[in-house]
XYZ file of C-alpha atoms in Angstrom:
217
model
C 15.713 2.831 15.716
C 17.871 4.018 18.225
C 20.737 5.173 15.183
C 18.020 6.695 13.288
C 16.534 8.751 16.083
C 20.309 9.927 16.956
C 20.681 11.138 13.227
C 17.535 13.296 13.643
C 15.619 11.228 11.221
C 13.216 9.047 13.644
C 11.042 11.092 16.013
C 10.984 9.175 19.032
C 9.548 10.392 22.780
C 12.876 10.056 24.886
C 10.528 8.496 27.650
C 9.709 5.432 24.785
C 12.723 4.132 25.489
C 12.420 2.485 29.029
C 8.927 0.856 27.971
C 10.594 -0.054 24.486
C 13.206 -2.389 26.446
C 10.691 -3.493 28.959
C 8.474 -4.812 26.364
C 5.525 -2.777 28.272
C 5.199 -0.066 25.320
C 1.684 -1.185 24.633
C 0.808 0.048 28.007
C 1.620 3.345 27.469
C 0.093 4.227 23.893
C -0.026 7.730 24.888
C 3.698 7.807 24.042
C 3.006 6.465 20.496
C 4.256 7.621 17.483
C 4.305 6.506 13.915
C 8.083 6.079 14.474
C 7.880 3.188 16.285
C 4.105 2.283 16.613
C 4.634 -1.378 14.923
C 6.375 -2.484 18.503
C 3.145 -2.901 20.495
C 2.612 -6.047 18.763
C 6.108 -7.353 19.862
C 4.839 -6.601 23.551
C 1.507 -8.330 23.489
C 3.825 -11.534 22.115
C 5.933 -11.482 24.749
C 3.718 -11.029 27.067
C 1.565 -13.997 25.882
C 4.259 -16.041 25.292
C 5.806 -15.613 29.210
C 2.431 -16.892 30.557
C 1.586 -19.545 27.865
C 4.506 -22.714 28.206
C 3.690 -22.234 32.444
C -0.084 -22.991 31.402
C 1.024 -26.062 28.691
C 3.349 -27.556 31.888
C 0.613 -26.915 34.347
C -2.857 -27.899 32.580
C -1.096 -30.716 30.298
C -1.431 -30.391 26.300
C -5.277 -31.727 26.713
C -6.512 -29.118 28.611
C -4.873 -26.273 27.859
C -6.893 -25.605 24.388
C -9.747 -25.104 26.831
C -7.545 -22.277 28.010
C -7.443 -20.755 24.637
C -10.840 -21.239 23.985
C -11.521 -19.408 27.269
C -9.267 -16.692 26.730
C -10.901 -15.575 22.930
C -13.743 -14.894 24.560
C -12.704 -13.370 27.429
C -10.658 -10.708 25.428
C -13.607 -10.018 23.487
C -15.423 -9.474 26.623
C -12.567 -7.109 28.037
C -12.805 -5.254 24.734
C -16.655 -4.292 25.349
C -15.568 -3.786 29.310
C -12.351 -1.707 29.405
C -13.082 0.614 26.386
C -13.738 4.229 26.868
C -13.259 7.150 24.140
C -11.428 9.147 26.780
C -10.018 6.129 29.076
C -6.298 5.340 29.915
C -6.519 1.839 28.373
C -6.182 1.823 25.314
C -7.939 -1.645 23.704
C -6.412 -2.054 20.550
C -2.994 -2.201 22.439
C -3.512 -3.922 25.707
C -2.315 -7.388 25.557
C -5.442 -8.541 27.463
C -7.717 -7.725 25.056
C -5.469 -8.646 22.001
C -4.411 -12.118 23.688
C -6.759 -14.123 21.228
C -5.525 -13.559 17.811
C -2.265 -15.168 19.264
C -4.658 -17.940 21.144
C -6.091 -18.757 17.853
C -2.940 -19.268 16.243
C -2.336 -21.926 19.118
C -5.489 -23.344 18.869
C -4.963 -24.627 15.198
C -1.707 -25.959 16.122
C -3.796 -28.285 18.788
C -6.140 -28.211 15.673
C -3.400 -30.409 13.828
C -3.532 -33.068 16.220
C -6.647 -33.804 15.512
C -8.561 -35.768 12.629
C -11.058 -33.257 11.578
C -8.723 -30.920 10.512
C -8.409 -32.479 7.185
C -11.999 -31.381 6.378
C -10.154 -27.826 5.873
C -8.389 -28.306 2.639
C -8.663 -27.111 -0.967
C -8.923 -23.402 -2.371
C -12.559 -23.777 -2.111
C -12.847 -23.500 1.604
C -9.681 -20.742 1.332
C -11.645 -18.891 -0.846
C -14.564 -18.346 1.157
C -12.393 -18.166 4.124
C -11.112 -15.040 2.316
C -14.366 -13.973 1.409
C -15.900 -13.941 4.943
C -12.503 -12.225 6.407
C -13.628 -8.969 3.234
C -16.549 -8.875 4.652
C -15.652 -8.923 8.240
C -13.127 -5.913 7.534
C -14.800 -4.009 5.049
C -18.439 -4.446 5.955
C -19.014 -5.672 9.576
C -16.943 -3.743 10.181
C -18.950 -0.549 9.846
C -20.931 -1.903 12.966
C -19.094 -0.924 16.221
C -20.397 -3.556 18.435
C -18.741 -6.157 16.019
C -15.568 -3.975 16.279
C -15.088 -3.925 19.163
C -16.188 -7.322 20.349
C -15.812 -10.180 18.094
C -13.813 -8.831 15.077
C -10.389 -9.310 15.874
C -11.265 -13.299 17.084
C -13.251 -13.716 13.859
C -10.482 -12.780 11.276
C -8.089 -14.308 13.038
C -10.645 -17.891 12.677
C -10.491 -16.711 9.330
C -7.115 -16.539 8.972
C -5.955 -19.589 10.675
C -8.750 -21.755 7.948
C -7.054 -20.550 4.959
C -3.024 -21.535 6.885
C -5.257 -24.900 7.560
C -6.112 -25.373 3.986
C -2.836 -24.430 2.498
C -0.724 -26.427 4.604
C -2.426 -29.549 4.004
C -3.487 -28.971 0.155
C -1.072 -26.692 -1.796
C -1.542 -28.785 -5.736
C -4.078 -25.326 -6.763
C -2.845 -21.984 -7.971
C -2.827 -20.615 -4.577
C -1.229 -22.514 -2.855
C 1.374 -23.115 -6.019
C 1.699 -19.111 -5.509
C 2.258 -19.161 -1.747
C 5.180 -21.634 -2.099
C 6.726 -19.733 -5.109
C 10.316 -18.528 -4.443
C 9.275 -15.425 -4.082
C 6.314 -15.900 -1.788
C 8.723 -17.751 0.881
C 11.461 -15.280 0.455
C 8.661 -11.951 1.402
C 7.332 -14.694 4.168
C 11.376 -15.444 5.234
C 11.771 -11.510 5.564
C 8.344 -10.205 6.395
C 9.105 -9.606 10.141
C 12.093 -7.720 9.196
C 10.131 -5.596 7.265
C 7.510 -4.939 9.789
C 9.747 -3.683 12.092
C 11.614 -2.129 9.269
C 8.710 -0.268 8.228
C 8.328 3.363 9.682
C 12.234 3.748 9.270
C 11.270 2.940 5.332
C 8.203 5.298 5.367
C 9.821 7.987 8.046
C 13.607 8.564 6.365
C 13.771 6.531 3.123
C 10.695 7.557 1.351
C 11.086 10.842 1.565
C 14.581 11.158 0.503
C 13.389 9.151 -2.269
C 10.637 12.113 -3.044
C 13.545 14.966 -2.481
C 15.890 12.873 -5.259
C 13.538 13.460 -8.206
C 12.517 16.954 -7.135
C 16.121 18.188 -6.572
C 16.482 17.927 -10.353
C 12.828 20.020 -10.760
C 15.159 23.021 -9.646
């Protein structure tokens, strides 16, 4: 980021740059840009995991799903608390109220341990898994209540019953598709290319637009 924005082709706020290597850019959203907008989700992970292993050693591995559990709702109840259309915290960023989409992700590892787990298997369940998480995003989501409460917990529910069904069952087309070559090769470089992203849609695709139209001329 820091090559591109020295070649003039990534607009970046000069002041991004001490938040950017503090991991606190999520806390300062007002500095946001499309150029590097993807990196508030690297803060909110590094910020969850710092405080997450001290919790494991301190509560044991029992009760520290009870943590989780607490935590999902309490971010959804931050969400309703801290938002304001013209307030400095900005909810969709702050790690506080974005803490539970990681927490679920914990809470089916836990989920593994346990028996009952096994229920979730087969593209049956995945597919209405998928089906609820269209409707969450597509439809509930016109209500702003649900937005801004429960959403983000909900999909991420969602999200973490169709991994839960995959992992343990992957004989139907799905999961046959998932575990195709190419499937784990986007999955091996998909972080890459969310970071990569707004240096793709910033500098490449348009040079890619000016190619073809250079020849218009």
């Amino acid at each position: 980021m820091l090559l591109f924005e020295s070649l003039g082709k990534l607009p970046v706020d000069s002041r991004a740059w001490r938040y950017l290597l503090t991991y606190t850019y999520n806390f300062n959203s007002y500095l946001g840009s499309a150029s590097i907008g993807q990196v508030w989700s690297l803060c909110v992970e590094e910020h969850f995991y710092f405080i997450w292993p001290p919790i494991v050693i301190l509560l044991s591995v029992k009760r520290a799903p009870w943590v989780l559990a607490i935590s999902i709702g309490l971010a959804a109840i931050l969400r309703f608390l801290l938002f304001s259309p013209t307030g400095i915290i900005d909810i969709d960023y702050f790690s506080p109220t974005r803490l539970d989409t990681i927490a679920v992700g914990c809470l089916l590892a836990f989920a593994f341990r346990t028996p009952w787990i096994r229920q979730l298997r087969g593209e049956k369940i995945a597919s209405t898994a998928c089906l609820l998480f269209l409707t969450s995003m597509f439809l509930l989501s016109r209500s702003g209540k649900y937005t801004l409460g429960p959403r983000h917990s909900v999909e991420a529910v969602l999200i973490a019953v169709v991994i839960a069904c995959f992992v343990q069952d992957a004989t139907g087309i799905m999961g046959r598709l998932l575990n195709s070559r190419i499937m784990v090769w986007i999955g091996t470089i998909s972080y890459s290319l969310y970071l990569a992203q707004t240096i793709v849609t910033t500098s490449l695709v348009p040079l890619l637009f000016r190619i073809p139209a250079a020849f218009c001329y």
